CSV table of C-alpha atoms and ligand atoms in Angstrom, one decimal:
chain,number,residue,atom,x,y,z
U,239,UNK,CA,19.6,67.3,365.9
U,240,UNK,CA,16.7,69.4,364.6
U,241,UNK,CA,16.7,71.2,361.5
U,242,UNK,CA,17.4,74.6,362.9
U,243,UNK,CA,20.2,73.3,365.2
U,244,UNK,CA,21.7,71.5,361.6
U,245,UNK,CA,21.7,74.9,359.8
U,246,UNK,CA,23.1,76.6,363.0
U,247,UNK,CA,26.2,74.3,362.5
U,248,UNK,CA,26.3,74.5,359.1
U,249,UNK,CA,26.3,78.4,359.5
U,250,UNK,CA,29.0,78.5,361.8
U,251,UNK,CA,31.2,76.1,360.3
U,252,UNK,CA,31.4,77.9,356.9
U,253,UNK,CA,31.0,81.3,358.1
U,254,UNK,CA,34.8,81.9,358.9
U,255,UNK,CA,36.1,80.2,355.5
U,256,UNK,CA,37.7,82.9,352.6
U,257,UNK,CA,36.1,81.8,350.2
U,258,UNK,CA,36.3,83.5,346.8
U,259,UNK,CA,36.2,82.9,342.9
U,260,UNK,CA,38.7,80.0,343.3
U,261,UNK,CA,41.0,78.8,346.2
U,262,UNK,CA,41.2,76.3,348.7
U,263,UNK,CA,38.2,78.2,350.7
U,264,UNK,CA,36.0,77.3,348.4
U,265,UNK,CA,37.1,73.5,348.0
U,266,UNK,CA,37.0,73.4,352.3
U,267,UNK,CA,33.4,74.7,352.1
U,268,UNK,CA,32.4,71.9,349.7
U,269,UNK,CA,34.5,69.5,351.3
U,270,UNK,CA,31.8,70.3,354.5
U,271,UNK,CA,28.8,70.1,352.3
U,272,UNK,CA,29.4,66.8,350.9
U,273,UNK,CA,29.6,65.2,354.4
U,274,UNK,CA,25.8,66.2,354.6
U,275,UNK,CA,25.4,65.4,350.8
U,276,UNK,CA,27.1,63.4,348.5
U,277,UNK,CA,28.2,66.0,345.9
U,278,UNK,CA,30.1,65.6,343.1
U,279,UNK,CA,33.1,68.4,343.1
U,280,UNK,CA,34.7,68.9,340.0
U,281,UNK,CA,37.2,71.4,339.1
U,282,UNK,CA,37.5,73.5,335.7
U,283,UNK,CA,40.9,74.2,335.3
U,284,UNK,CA,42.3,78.2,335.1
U,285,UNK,CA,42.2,79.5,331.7
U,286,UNK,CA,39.8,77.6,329.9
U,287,UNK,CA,37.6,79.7,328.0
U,288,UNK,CA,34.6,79.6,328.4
U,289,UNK,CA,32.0,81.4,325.9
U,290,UNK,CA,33.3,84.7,326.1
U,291,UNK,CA,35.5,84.5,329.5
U,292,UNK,CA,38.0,82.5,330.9
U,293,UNK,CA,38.6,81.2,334.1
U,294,UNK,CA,40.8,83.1,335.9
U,295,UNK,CA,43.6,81.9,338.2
U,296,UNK,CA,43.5,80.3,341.3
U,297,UNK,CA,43.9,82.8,344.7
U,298,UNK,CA,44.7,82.1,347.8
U,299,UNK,CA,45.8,84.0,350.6
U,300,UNK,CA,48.3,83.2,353.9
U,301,UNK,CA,48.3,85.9,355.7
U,302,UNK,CA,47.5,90.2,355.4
U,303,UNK,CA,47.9,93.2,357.7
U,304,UNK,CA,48.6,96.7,357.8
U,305,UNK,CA,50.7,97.8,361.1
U,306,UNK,CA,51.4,101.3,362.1
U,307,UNK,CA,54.2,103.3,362.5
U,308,UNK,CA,55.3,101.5,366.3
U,309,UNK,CA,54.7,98.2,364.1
U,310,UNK,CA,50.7,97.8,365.9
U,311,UNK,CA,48.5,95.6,363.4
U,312,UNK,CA,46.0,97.8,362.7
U,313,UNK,CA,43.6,96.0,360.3
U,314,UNK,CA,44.3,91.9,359.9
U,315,UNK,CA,43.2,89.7,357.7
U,316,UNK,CA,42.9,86.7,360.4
U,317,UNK,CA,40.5,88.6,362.3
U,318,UNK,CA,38.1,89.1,359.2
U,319,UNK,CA,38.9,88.1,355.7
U,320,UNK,CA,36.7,90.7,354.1
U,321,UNK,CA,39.9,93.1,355.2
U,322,UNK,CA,41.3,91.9,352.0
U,323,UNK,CA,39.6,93.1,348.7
U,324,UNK,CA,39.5,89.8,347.1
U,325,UNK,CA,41.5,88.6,344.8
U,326,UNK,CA,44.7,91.3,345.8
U,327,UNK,CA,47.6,91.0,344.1
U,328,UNK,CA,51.2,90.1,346.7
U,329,UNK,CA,52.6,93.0,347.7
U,330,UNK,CA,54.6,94.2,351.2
U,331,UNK,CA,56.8,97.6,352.0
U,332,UNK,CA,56.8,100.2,353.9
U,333,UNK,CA,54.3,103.5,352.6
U,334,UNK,CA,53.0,106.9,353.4
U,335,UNK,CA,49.5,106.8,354.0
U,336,UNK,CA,48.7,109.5,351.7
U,337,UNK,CA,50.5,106.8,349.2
U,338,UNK,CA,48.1,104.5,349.9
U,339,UNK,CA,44.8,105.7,350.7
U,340,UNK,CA,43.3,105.4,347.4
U,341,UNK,CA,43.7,101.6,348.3
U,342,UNK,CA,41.9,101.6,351.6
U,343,UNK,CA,38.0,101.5,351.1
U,344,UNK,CA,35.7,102.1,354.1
U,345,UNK,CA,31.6,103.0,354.7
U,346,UNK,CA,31.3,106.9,355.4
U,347,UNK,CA,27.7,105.9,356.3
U,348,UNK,CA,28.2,102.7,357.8
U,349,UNK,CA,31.1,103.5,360.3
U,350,UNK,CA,31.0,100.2,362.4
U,351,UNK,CA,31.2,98.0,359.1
U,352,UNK,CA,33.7,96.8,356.8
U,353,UNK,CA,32.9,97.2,353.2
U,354,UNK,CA,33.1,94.0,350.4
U,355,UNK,CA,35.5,94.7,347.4
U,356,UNK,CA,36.8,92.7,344.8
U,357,UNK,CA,39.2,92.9,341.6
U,358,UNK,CA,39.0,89.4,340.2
U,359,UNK,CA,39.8,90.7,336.9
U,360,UNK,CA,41.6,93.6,337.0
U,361,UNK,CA,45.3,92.9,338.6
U,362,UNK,CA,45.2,95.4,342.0
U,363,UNK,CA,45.4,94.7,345.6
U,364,UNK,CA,43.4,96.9,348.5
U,365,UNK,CA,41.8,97.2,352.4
U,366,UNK,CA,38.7,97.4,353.3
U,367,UNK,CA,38.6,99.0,357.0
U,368,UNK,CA,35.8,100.2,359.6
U,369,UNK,CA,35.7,103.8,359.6
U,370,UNK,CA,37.3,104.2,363.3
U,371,UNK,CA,40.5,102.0,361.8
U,372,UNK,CA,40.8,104.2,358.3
U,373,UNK,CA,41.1,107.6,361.0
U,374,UNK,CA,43.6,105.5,363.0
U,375,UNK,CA,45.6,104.8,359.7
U,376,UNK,CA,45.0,108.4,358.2
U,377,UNK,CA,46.1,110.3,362.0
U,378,UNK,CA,49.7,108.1,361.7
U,379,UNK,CA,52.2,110.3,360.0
U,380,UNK,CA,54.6,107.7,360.0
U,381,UNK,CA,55.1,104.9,358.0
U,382,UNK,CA,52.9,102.1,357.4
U,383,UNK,CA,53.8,98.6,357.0
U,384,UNK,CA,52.1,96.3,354.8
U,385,UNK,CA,51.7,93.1,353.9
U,386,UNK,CA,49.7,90.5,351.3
U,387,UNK,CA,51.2,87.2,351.1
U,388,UNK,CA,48.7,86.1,348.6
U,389,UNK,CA,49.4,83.6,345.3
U,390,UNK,CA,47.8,83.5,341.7
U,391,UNK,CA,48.7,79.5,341.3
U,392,UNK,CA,49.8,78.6,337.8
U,393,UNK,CA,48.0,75.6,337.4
U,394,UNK,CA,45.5,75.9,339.5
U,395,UNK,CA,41.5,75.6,339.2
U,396,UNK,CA,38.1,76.7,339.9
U,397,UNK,CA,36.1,74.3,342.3
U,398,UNK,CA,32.3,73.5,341.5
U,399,UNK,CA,30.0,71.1,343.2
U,400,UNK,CA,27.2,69.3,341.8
U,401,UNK,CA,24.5,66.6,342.4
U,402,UNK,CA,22.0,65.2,340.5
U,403,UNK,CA,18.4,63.4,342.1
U,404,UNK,CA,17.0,61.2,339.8
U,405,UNK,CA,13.0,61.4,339.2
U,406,UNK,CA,10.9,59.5,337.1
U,407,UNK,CA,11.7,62.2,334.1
U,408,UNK,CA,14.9,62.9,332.6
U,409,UNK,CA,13.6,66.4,332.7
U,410,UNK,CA,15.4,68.2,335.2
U,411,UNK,CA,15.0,71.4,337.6
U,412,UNK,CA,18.1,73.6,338.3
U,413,UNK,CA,18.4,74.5,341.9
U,414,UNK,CA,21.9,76.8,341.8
U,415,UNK,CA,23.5,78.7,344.2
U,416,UNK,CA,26.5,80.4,344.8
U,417,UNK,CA,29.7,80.3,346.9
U,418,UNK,CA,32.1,82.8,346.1
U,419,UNK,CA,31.4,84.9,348.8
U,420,UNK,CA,33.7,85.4,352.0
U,421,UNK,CA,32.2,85.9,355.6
U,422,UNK,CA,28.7,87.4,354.8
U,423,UNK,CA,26.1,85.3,355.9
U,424,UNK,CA,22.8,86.1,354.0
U,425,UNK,CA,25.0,87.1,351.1
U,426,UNK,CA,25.2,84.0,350.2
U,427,UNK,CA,25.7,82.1,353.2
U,428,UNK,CA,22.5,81.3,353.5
U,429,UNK,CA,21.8,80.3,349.7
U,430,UNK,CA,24.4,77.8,350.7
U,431,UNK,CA,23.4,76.3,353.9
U,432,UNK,CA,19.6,75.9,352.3
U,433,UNK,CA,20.5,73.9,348.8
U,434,UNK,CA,22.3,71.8,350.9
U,435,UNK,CA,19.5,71.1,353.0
U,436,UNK,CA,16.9,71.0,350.4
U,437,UNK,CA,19.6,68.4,348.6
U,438,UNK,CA,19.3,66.5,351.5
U,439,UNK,CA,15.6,66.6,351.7
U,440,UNK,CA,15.1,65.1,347.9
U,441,UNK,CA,17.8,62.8,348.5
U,442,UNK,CA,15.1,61.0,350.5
U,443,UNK,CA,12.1,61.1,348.2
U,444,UNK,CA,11.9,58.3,346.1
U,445,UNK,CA,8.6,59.6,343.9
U,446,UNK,CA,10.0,62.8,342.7
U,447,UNK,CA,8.6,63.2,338.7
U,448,UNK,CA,11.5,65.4,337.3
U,449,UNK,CA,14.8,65.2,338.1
U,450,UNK,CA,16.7,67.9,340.4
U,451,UNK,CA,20.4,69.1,339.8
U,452,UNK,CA,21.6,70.8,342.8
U,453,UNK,CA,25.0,73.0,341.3
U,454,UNK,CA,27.1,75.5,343.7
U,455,UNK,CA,29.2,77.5,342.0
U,456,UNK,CA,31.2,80.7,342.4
U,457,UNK,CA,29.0,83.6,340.9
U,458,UNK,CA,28.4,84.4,337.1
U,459,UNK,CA,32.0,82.9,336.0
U,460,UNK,CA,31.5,79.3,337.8
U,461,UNK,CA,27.3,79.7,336.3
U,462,UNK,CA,28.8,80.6,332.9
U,463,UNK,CA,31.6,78.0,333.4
U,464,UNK,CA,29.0,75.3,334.0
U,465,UNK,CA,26.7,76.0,331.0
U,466,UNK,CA,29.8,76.3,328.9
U,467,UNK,CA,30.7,72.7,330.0
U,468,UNK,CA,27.6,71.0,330.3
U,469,UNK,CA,25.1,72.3,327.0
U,470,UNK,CA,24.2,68.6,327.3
U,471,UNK,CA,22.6,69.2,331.1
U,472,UNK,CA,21.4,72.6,330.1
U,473,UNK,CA,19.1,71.4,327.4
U,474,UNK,CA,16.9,68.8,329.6
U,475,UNK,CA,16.2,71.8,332.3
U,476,UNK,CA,12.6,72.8,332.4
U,477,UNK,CA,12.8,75.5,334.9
U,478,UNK,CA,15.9,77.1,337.6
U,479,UNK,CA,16.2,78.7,341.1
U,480,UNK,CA,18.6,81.0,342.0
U,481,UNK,CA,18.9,80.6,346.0
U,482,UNK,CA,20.2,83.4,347.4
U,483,UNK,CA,20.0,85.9,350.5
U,484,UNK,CA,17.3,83.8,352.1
U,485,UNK,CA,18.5,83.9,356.0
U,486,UNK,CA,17.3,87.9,357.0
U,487,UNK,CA,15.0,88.7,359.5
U,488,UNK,CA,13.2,90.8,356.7
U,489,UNK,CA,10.9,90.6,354.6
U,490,UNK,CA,10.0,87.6,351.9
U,491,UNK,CA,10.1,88.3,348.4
U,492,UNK,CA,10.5,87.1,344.7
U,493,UNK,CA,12.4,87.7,341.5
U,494,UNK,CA,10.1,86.8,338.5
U,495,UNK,CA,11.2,84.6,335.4
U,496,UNK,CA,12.1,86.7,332.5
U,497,UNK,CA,8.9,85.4,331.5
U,498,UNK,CA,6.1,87.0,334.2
U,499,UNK,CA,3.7,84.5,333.5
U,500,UNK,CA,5.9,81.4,333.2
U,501,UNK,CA,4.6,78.3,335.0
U,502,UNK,CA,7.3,79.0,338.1
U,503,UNK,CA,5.9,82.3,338.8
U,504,UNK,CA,2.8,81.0,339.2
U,505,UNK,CA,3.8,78.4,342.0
U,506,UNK,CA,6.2,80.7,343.6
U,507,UNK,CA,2.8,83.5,344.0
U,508,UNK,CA,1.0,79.9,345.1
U,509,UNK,CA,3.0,78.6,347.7
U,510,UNK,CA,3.1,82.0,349.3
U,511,UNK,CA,-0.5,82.8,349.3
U,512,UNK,CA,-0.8,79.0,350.5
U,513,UNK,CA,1.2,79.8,353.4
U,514,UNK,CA,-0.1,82.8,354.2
U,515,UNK,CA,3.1,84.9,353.8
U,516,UNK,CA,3.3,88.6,352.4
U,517,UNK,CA,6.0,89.0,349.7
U,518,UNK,CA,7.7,91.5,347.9
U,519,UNK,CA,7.4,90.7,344.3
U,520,UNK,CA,10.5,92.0,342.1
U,521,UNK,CA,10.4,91.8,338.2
U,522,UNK,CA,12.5,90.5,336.0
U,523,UNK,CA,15.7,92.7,335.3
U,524,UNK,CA,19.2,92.2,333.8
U,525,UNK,CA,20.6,92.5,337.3
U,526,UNK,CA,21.3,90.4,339.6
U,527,UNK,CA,22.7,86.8,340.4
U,528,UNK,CA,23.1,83.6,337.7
U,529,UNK,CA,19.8,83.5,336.5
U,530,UNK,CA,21.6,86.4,334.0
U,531,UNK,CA,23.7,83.4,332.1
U,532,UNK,CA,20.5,80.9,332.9
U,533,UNK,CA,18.2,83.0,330.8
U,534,UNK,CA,20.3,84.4,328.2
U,535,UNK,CA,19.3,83.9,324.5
U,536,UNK,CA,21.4,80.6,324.0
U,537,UNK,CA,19.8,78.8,327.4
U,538,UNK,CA,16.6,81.1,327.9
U,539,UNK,CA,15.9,79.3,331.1
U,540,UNK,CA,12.9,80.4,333.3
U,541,UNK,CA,14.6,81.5,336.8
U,542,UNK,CA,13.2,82.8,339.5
U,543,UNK,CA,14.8,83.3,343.3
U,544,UNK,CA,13.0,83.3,346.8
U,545,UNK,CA,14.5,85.2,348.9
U,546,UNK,CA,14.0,86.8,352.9
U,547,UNK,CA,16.5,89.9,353.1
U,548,UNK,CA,17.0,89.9,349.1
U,549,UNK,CA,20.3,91.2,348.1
U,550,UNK,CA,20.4,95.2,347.2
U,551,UNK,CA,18.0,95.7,349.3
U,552,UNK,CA,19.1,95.3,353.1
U,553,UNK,CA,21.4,97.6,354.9
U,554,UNK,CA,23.7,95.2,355.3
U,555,UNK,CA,24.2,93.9,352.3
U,556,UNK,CA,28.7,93.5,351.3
U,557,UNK,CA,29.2,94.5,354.4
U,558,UNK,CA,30.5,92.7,357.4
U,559,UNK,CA,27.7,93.7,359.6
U,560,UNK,CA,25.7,90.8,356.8
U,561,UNK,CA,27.2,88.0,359.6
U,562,UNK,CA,25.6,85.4,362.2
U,563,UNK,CA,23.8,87.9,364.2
U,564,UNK,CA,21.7,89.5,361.1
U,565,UNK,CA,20.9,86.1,360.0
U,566,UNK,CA,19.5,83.5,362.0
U,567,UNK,CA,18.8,79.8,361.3
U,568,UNK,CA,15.0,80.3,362.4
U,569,UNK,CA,15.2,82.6,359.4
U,570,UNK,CA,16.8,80.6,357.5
U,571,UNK,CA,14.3,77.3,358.3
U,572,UNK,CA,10.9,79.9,357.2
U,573,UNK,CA,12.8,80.3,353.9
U,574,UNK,CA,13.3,76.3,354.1
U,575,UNK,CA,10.0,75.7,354.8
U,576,UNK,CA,8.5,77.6,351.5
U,577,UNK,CA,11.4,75.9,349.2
U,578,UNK,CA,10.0,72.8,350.2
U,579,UNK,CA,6.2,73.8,349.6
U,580,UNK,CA,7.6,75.4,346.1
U,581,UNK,CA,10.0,72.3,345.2
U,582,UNK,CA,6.7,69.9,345.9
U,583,UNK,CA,4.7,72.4,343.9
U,584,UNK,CA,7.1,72.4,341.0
U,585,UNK,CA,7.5,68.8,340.9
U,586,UNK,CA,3.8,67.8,341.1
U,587,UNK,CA,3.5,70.1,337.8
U,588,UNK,CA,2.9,66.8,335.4
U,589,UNK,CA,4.0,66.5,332.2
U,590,UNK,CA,1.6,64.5,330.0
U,591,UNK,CA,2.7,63.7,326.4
U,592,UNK,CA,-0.2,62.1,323.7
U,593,UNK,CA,0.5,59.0,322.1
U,594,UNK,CA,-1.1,59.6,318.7
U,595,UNK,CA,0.9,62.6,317.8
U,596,UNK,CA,0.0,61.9,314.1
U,597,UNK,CA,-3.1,63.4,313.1
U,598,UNK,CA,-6.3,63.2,315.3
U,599,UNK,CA,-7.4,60.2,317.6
U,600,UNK,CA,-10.3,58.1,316.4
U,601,UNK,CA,-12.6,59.2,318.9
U,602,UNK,CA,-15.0,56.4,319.7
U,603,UNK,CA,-12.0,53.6,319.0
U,604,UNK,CA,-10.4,55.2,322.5
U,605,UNK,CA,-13.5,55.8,324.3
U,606,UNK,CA,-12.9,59.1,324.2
U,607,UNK,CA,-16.8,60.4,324.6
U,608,UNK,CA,-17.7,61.9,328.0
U,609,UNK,CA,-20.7,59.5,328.3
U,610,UNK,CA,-20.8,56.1,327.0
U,611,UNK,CA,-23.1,55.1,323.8
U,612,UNK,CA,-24.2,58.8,324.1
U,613,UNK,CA,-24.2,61.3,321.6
U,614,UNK,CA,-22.3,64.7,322.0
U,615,UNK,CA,-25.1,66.2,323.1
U,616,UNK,CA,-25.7,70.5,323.0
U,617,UNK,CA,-25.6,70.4,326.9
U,618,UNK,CA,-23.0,72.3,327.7
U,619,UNK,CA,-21.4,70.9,330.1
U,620,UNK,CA,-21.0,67.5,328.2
U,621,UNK,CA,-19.8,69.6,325.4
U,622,UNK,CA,-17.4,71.3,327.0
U,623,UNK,CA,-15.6,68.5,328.4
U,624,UNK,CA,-14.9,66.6,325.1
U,625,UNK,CA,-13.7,70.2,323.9
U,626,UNK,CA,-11.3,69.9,327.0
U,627,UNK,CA,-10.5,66.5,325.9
U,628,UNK,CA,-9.9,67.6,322.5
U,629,UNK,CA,-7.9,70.5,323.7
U,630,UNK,CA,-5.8,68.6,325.6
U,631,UNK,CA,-5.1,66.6,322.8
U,632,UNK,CA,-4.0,69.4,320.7
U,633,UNK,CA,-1.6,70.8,323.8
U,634,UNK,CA,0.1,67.7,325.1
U,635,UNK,CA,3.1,67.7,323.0
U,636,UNK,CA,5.6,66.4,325.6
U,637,UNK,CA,6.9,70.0,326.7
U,638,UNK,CA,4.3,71.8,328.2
U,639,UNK,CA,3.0,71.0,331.8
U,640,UNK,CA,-0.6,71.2,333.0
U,641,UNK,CA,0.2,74.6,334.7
U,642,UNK,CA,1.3,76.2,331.6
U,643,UNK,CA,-2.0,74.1,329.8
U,644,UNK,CA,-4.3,75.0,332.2
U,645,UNK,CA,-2.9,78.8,331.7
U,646,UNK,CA,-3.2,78.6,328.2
U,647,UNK,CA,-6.5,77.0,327.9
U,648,UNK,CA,-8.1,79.4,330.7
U,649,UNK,CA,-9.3,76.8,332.7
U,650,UNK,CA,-9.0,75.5,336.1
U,651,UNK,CA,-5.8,72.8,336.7
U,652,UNK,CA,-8.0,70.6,338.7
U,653,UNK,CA,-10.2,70.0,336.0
U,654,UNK,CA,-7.5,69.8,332.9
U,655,UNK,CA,-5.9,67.1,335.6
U,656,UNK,CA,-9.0,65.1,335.8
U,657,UNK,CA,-9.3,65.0,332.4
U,658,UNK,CA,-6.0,63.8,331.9
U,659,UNK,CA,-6.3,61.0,334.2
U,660,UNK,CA,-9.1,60.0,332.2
U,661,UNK,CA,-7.4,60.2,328.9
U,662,UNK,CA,-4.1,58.4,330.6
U,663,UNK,CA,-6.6,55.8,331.7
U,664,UNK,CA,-7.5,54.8,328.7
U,665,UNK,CA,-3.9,54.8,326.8
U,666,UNK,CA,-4.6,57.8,324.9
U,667,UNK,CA,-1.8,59.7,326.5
U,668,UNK,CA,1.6,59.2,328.6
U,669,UNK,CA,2.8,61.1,331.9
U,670,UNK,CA,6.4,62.0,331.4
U,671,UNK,CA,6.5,63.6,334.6
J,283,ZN,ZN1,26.9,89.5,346.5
């Protein structure tokens, strides 16, 4: 099967799932992936803190409708489970719809789409409707009957899924996306259906320098969930990817690092301009998906998302008109194919570490002069390459890579690289990564 025809499945067998915060729609969609992948689910149970939240009970949901007054179902959860606002409390009865219509939440704009609500942490229950069904609820002066047969399970858990792809360095790249979203497909559908791909690509590399942790996990409380049970993990990563909204027919775009001119910046601006691709670029702000938790002051993680269609800024987007015919898996495989360029960018940024951190390195015991028996002559270009060398020297401490050396020193990565292969050459220095 080609690739396009693999995300086409993959689209279509997890659009229809209710996936939310927690629940058995969430466990079914990860139950899918790891038959592509072999992920590692794990489940944090309900109530654990974790920093300064705590997981909140598990939901799931049988069945929800609103009928009219000649007992019609009007609006019905089976149909589309963005009907319910997520996480809605049980309720049934009989109401008014004046008593109700607070609860009922439609787009005056949009009058062919069904709004996305939620109340994960404040105990409510609601609709959201199409315009044309709110007037058919508001013109019945009848009663209205409703039902939620949903459950908050005691004991119950939040699903994660994770996998790990061992490179020659322990250091590690977070690729995280997230899965508490219901049918809407570039919302994060998409973010889903292309980790699990890229997964799958680095599952068959066997010369990848860092290592690549691959996490899906319901948004901000499964990211903060994850960092609050694995500080361990959350130390060795260098750099992180959000994926997420990357299967519209619009534009490309990127959301920069906290820190602009952080290494991953740099490589997400090269693989475009490599490509040939226009792209929005979208600073750093306070908004937006995981990388919030990822970068905070106790992880300060450098995290940056691709994305084609980014969310806020399509018409669709937490709507139900985000579905299967806005986003494509030809979309979907251009976003694939520059997550692959960046990903082989990223992990081709070596490490190099010296191994004479104590004090400088006798030059002429390592061979260290550019030229043989010569003297460090006032030509400047012999000068200026054991000043590289020396530079280098001075820089490779283990933790930066050659793109953030090369930035630093102001000179060309090509050249810093050569220089480095010289200096590994001769022992003076180790490649980490
Ligand atoms: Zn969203």
């Amino acid at each position: 099967m080609s690739l396009e025809n693999n995300f086409e499945k993959l689209l279509n067998d997890l659009f229809p799932l209710p996936r939310s915060l927690t629940g058995n729609g969430n466990r079914q969609t990860l139950d899918i992936i790891k038959k592509i992948i072999p992920l590692k689910i794990v489940e944090y149970p309900s109530g654990q803190k974790v920093f300064d939240w705590t997981i909140p009970k598990e939901w799931n949901v049988k069945d929800a409708w609103i009928k009219d007054s000649s007992g019609k179902k009007i609006i019905d959860y089976s149909e589309s489970n963005i009907h319910l606002v997520g996480y809605s409390a049980p309720i049934t009865g009989k109401f008014r719809f004046k008593d109700i219509k607070d609860k009922i939440y439609y787009l005056e704009d949009q009058p062919e789409a069904i709004p996305y609500r939620t109340t994960y942490y404040k105990e409510d229950w609601g609709f959201c409707v199409t315009k044309k069904q709110y007037d058919l609820l508001s013109k019945d002066s009848g009663d209205l009957e409703l039902l939620i047969d949903s459950e908050f399970k005691k004991d119950g858990s939040m699903t994660i899924g994770e996998i790990l792809i061992k490179g020659k360095s322990s250091k590690e790249i977070l690729v995280s996306t997230y899965i508490c979203h219901p049918s809407l497909a570039n919302d994060n559908l998409s973010g889903i259906v292309l980790t699990t791909y890229l997964a799958k690509l680095l599952l068959s590399k066997t010369d990848l320098n860092y290592s690549w942790r691959f996490i899906f996990v319901p948004e901000t409380i499964g990211a903060i969930a994850y960092c609050a049970n694995n500080k361990d993990i959350m130390e060795k990563i260098d750099t992180a990817l959000v994926v997420t909204t990357v299967g519209g027919p619009g534009k490309f775009g990127y959301k920069q690092s906290f820190n602009g001119s952080h290494y991953i910046n740099e490589l997400i601006e090269k693989t475009f301009e490599n490509m040939d691709i226009k792209y929005e670029t979208y600073p750093f702000d306070i908004h937006g998906s995981d990388e919030r938790q990822y970068s905070s002051i106790g992880f300060r993680i450098n995290t940056a998302s691709v994305t084609k269609d980014k969310y806020y800024e399509y018409k669709y987007y937490h709507n139900s008109l985000d579905n299967l015919d806005f986003v494509k898996a030809s979309y979907l495989e251009e976003s694939y194919n520059v997550y692959c360029n960046l990903i082989n960018e990223i992990d081709n940024t070596t490490i190099f570490k010296t191994n004479n951190p104590n004090c400088e390195v006798m030059l002429s015991k390592h061979l260290i002069y550019p030229e043989l028996g010569g003297t460090i002559s006032p030509n400047k270009f012999t000068f200026s390459k054991l000043d590289i060398r020396l530079w280098l020297l001075f820089y490779l401490d283990g933790k930066k890579n050659l793109v953030e050396i090369s930035k630093i020193m102001d000179i060309e990565f090509n050249i810093i690289y050569e220089e480095c292969l010289f200096l590994e050459k001769n022992k003076i220095i180790s490649r980490i990564a």
